[in-house]
CSV table of C-alpha atoms in Angstrom, one decimal:
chain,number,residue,atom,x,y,z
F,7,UNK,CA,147.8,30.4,-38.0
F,8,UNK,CA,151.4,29.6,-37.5
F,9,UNK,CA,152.2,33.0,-36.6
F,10,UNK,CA,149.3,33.0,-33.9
F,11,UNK,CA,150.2,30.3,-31.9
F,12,UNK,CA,153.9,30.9,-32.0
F,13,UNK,CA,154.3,32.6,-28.3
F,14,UNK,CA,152.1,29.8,-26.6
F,15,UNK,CA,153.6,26.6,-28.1
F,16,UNK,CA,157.3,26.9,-27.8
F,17,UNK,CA,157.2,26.1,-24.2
F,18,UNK,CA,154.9,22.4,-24.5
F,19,UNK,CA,157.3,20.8,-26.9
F,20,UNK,CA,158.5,17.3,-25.6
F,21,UNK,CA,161.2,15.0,-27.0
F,22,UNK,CA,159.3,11.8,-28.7
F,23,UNK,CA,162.5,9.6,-28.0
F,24,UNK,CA,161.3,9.5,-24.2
F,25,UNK,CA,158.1,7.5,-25.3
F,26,UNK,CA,160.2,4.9,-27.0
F,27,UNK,CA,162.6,4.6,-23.8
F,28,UNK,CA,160.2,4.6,-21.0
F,29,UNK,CA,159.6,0.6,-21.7
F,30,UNK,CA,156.1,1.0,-22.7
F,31,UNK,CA,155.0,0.0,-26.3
F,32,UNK,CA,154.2,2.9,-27.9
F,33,UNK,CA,150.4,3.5,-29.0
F,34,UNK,CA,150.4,5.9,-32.0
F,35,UNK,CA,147.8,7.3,-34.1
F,36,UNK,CA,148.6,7.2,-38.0
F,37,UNK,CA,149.2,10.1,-40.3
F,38,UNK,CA,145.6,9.6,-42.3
F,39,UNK,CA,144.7,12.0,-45.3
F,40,UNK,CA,141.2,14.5,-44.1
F,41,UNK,CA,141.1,12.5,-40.7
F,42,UNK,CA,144.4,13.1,-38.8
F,43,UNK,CA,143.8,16.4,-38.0
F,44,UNK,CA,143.8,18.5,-34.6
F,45,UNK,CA,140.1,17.9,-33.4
F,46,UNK,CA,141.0,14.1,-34.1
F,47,UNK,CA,143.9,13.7,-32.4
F,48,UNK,CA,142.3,16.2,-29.7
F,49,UNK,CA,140.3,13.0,-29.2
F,50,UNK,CA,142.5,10.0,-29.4
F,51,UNK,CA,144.8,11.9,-26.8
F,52,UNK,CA,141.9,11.7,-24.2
F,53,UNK,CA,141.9,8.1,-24.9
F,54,UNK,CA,145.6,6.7,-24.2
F,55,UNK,CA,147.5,7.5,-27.6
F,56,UNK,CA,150.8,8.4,-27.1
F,57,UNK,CA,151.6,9.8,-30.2
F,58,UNK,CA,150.1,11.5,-33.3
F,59,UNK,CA,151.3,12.1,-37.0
F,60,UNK,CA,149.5,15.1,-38.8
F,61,UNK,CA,148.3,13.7,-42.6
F,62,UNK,CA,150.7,13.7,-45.2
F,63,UNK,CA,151.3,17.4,-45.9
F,64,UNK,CA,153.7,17.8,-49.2
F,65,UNK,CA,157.1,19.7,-48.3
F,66,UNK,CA,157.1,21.6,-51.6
F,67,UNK,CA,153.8,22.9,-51.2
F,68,UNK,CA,154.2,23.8,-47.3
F,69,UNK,CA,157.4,25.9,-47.9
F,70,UNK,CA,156.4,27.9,-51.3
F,71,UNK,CA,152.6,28.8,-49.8
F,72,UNK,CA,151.5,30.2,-46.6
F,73,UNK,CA,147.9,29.8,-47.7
F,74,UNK,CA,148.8,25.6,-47.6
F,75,UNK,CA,150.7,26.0,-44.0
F,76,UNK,CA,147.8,27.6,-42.8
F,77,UNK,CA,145.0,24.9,-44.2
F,78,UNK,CA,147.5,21.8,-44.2
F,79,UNK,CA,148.7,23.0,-40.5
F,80,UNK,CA,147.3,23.7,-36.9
F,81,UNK,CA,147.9,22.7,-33.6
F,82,UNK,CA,147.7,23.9,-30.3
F,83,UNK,CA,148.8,23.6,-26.6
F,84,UNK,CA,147.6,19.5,-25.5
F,85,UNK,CA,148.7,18.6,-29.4
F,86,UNK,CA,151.9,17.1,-28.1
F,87,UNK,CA,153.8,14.9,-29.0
F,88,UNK,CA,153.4,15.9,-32.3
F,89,UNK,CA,154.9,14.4,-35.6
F,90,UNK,CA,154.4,16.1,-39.1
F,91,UNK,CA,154.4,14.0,-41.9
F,92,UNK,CA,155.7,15.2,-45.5
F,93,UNK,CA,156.0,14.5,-48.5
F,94,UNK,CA,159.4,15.2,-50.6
F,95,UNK,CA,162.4,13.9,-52.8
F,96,UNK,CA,164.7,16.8,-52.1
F,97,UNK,CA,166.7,17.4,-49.3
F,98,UNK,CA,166.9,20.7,-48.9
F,99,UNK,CA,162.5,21.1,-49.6
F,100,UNK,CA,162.5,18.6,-46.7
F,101,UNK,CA,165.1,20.9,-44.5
F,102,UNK,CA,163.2,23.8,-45.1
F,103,UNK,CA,159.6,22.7,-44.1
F,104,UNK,CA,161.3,21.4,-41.2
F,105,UNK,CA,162.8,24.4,-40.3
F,106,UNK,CA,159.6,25.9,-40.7
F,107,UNK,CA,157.8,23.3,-38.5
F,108,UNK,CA,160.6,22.7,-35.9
F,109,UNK,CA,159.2,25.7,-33.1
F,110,UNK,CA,155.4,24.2,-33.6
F,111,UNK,CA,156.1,20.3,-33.7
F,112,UNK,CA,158.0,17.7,-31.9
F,113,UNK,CA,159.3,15.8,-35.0
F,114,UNK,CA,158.9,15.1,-39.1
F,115,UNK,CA,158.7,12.1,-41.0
F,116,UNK,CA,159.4,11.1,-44.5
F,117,UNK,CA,156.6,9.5,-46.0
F,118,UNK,CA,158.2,6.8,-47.9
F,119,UNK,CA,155.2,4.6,-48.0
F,120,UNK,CA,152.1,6.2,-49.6
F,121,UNK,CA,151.7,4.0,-52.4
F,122,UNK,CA,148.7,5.8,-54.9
F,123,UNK,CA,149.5,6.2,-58.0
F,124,UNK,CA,149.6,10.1,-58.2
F,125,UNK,CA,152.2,10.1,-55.4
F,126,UNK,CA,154.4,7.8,-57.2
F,127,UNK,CA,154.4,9.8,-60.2
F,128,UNK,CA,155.7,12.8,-58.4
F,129,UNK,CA,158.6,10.8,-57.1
F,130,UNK,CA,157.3,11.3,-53.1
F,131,UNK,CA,156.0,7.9,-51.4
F,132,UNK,CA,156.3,4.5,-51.6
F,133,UNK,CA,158.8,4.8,-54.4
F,134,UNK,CA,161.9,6.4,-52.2
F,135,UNK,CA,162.1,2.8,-50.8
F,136,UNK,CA,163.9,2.0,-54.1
F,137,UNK,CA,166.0,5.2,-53.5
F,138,UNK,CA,168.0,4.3,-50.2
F,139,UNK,CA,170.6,6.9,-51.1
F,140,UNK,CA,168.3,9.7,-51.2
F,141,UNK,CA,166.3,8.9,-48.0
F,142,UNK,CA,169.7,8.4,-46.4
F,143,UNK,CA,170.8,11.9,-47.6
F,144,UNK,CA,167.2,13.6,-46.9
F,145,UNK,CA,167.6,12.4,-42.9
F,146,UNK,CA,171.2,13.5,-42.9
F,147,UNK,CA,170.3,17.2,-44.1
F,148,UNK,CA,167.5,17.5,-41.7
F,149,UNK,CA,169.7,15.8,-38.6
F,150,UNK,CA,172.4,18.5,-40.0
F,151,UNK,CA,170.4,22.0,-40.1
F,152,UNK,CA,167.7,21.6,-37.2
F,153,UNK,CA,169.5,22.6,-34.1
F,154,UNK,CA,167.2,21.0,-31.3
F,155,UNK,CA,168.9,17.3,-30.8
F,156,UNK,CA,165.4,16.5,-29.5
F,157,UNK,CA,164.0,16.9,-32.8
F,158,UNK,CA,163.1,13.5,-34.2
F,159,UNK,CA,163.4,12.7,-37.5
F,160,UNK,CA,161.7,9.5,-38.7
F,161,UNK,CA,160.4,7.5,-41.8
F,162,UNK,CA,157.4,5.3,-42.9
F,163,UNK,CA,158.0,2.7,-45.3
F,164,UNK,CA,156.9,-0.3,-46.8
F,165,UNK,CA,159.0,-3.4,-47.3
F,166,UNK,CA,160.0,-4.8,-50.6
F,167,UNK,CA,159.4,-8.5,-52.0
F,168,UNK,CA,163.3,-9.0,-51.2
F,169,UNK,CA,163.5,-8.5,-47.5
F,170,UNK,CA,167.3,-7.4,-47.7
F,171,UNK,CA,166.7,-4.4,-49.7
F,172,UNK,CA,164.6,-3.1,-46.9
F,173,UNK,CA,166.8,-4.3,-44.3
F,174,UNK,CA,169.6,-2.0,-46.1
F,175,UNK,CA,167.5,0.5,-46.3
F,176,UNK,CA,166.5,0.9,-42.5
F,177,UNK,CA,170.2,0.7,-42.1
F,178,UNK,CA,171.5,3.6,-44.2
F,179,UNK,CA,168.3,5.7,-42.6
F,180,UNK,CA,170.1,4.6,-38.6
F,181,UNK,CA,173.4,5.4,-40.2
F,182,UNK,CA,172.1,9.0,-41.5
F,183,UNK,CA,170.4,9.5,-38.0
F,184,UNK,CA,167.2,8.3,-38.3
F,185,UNK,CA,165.0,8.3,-34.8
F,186,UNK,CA,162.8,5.6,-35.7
F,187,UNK,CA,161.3,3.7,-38.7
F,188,UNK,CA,157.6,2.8,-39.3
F,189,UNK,CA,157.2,-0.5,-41.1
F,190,UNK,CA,153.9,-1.3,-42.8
F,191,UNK,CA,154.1,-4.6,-43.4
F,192,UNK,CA,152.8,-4.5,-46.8
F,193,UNK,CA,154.8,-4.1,-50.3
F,194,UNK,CA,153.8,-1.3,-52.8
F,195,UNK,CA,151.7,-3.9,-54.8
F,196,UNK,CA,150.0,-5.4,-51.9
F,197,UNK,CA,146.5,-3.8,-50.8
F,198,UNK,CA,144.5,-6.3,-48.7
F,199,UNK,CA,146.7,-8.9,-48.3
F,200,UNK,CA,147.5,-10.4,-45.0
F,201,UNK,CA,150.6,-8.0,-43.3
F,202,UNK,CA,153.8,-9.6,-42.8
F,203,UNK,CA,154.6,-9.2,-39.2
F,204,UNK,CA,157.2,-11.9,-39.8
F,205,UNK,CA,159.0,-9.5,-41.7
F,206,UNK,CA,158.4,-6.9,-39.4
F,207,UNK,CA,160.3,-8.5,-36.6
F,208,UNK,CA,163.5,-9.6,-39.4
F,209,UNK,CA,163.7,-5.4,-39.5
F,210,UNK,CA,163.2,-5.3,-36.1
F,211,UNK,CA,166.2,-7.4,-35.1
F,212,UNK,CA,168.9,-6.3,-37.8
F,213,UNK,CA,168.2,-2.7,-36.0
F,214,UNK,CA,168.8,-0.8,-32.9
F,215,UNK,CA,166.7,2.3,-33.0
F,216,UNK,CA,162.9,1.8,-32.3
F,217,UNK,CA,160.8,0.2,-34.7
F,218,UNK,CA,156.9,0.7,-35.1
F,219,UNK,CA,155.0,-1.6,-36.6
F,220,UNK,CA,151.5,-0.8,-38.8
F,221,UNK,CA,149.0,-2.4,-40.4
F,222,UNK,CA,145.4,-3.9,-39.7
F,223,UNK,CA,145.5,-3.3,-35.9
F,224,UNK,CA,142.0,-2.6,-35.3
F,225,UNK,CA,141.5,-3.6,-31.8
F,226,UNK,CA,144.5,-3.4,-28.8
F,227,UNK,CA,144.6,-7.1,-28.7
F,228,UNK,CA,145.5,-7.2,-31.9
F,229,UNK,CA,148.0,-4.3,-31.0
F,230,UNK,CA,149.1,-6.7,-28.0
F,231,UNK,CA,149.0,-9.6,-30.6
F,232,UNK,CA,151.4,-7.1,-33.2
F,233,UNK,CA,153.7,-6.2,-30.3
F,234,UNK,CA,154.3,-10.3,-29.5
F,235,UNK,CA,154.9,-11.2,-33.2
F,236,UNK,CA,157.3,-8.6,-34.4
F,237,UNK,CA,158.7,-7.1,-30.7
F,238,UNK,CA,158.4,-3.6,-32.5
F,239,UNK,CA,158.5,-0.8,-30.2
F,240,UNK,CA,155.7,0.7,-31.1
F,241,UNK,CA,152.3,0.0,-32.6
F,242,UNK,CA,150.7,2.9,-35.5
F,243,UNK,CA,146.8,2.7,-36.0
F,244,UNK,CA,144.7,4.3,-38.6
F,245,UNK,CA,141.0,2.5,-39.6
F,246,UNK,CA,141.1,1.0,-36.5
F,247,UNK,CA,141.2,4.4,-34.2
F,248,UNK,CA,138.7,6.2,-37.0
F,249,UNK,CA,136.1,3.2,-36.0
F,250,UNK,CA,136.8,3.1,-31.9
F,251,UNK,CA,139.0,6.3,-31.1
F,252,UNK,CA,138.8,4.7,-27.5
F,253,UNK,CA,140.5,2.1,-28.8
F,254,UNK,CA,144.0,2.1,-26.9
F,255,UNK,CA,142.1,2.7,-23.9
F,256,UNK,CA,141.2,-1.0,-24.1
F,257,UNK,CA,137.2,-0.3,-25.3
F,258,UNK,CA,136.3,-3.1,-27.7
F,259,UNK,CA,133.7,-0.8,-29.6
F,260,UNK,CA,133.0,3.4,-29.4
F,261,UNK,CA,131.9,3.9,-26.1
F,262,UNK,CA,129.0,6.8,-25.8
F,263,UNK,CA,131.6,9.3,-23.6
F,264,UNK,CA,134.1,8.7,-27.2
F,265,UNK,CA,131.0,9.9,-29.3
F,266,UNK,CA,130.2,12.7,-26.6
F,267,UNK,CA,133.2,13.9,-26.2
F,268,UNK,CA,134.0,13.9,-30.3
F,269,UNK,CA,130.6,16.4,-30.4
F,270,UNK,CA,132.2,18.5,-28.1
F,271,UNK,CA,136.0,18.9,-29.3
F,272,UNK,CA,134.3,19.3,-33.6
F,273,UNK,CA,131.9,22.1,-32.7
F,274,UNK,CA,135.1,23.7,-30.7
F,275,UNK,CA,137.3,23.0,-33.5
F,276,UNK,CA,134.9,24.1,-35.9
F,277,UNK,CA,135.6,21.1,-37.7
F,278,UNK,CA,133.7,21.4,-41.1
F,279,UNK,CA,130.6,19.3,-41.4
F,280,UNK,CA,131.8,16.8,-43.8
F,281,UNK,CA,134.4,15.8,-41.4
F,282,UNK,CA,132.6,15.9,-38.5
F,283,UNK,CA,129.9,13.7,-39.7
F,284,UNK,CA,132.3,11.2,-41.3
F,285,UNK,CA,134.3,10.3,-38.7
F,286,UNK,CA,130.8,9.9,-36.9
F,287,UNK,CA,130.0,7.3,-39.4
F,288,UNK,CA,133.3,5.2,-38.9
F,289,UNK,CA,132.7,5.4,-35.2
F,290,UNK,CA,129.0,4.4,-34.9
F,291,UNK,CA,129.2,1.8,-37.6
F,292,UNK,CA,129.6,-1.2,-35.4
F,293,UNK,CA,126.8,0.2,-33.0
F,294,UNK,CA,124.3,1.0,-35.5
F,295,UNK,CA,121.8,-1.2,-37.1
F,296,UNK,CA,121.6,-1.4,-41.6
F,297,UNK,CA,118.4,0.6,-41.0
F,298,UNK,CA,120.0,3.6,-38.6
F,299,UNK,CA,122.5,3.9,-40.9
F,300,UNK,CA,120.6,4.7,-43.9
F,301,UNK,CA,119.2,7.2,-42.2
F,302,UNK,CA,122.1,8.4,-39.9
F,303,UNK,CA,124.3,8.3,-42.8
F,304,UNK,CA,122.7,10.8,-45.6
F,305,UNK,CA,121.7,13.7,-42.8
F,306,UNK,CA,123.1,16.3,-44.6
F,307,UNK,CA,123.7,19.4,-41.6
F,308,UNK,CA,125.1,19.2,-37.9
F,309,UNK,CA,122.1,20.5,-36.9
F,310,UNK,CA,120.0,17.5,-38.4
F,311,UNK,CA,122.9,15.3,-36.7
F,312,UNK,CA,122.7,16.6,-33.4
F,313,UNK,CA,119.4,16.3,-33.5
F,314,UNK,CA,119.4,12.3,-34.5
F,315,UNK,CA,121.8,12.0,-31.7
F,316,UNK,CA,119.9,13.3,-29.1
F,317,UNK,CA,116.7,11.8,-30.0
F,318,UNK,CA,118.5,8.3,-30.8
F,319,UNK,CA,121.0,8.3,-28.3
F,320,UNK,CA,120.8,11.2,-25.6
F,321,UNK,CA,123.4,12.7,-26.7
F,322,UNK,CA,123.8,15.9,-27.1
């Protein structure tokens, strides 16, 4: 797949940096495991987001397998600005899947914030926010071997129970030459728990590169609401654009076009069926009765969904 869209692509890629200084907050749609993918951001990209993160994609995997860059990896011409998450604890796996990505993708980040268990155990995620050194030394390799300046290189994190640890953390990343840092203002432990934005805005003001703040923003006033409380630079959704990908074009629930126009990008994606009718689910839920979605929710073929839609809804 890579190889394919090689000749086309080169040309669209933009520099993400000139999001952050044209004033605006910047709307951006998460990395999200199965849902971040190019039909997906196809979508939200109609609808006023700025930015979108591929899902977490592990480095290792990415460089030693062609098969995984071609399932873990597509884009195309409109898929821009693009950022391609990984996954890694060396610095020269992370260098080489960025070398890799570099001519297709406007950017990488380090996920340093995934916090399941399995992720732990392999040393990638939310555990490299107790490594400061080696997430300083990962961004340095990548800032020293990718030639295009206008390649970002960012991180995701979470925050710690002690505040400072963080703080020196986001610091050693902007010494290395970090572009920007994503704070989810949650620590490993926490799940549900009310996000500190409070401690959002602390990491906000002991910086001076962009910070993007994330976690439960599911409408855009509550993105506005973010923005006020923490003065982050940015604002990264993920349930909240899977339930109204219309979202950060100020539509309080899915409007019908969103659903239309989701139809029409999956069936030219093909976007396998599972997919396709999940994000469906997320998106209809707050339009749909208990008794529509017992039904809506178990069809088991596109063909039996179009259908439903069209009979239900006129769609399609």
């Amino acid at each position: 797949m890579i190889g394919d869209i090689r000749e086309t692509k080169e040309c669209q890629l933009r520099d993400p940096m000139d999001l952050f200084n044209s004033g605006q907050v910047v709307k951006i749609c998460a990395p999200m495991v199965r849902y971040s993918k190019l039909a997906f951001r196809t979508l939200v990209r109609k609808y006023s987001c700025d930015l979108c993160y591929t899902p977490m994609i592990v480095a290792a995997d990415f460089v030693r397998s062609a098969k995984a860059r071609d399932s873990e990896f597509t884009t195309n011409k409109g898929d821009h600005p693009l950022i391609v998450q990984f996954a890694a604890k060396e610095a020269q796996v992370l260098c080489d899947a960025a070398r890799i990505i570099c001519p297709f993708a406007d950017g990488i980040d380090l996920n340093c914030g995934c916090p399941q268990r399995w992720a732990i155990s392999e040393g990638y995620g939310a555990c490299l926010i107790n490594k400061p050194e080696l997430v300083k030394d990962m961004v340095r390799h990548v800032r020293s071997q990718i030639d295009n300046p206008k390649f970002s290189v960012s991180i995701k994190i979470r925050i710690h129970e002690d505040l400072k640890r963080t703080v020196d953390l986001c610091q050693k990343a902007e010494a290395a030459g970090v572009s920007w840092i994503t704070v989810h203002g949650r620590s490993i432990e926490e799940r549900h728990q009310p996000v500190h934005y409070d401690a959002i805005k602390i990491i906000k003001q002991s910086m001076s590169i962009p910070i993007v703040a994330n976690g439960d923003i599911k409408t855009l006033k509550d993105a506005e609401n973010v923005h006020h409380l923490t003065e982050a630079d940015g604002i990264m959704v993920a349930r909240g654009l899977l339930a109204n990908p219309a979202m950060f074009a100020g539509y309080e629930e899915t409007p019908f076009q969103c659903i239309q126009d989701w139809i029409d990008i999956a069936l030219e994606h093909g976007t396998p069926f599972t997919c396709f009718h999940h994000h469906l689910m997320y998106m209809m839920e707050r339009i749909t009765s208990k008794q529509e979605k017992k039904v809506f929710n178990v069809l088991s073929s596109t063909s039996a969904v179009l259908d439903y839609l069209s009979d239900h809804y006129g769609l399609w």
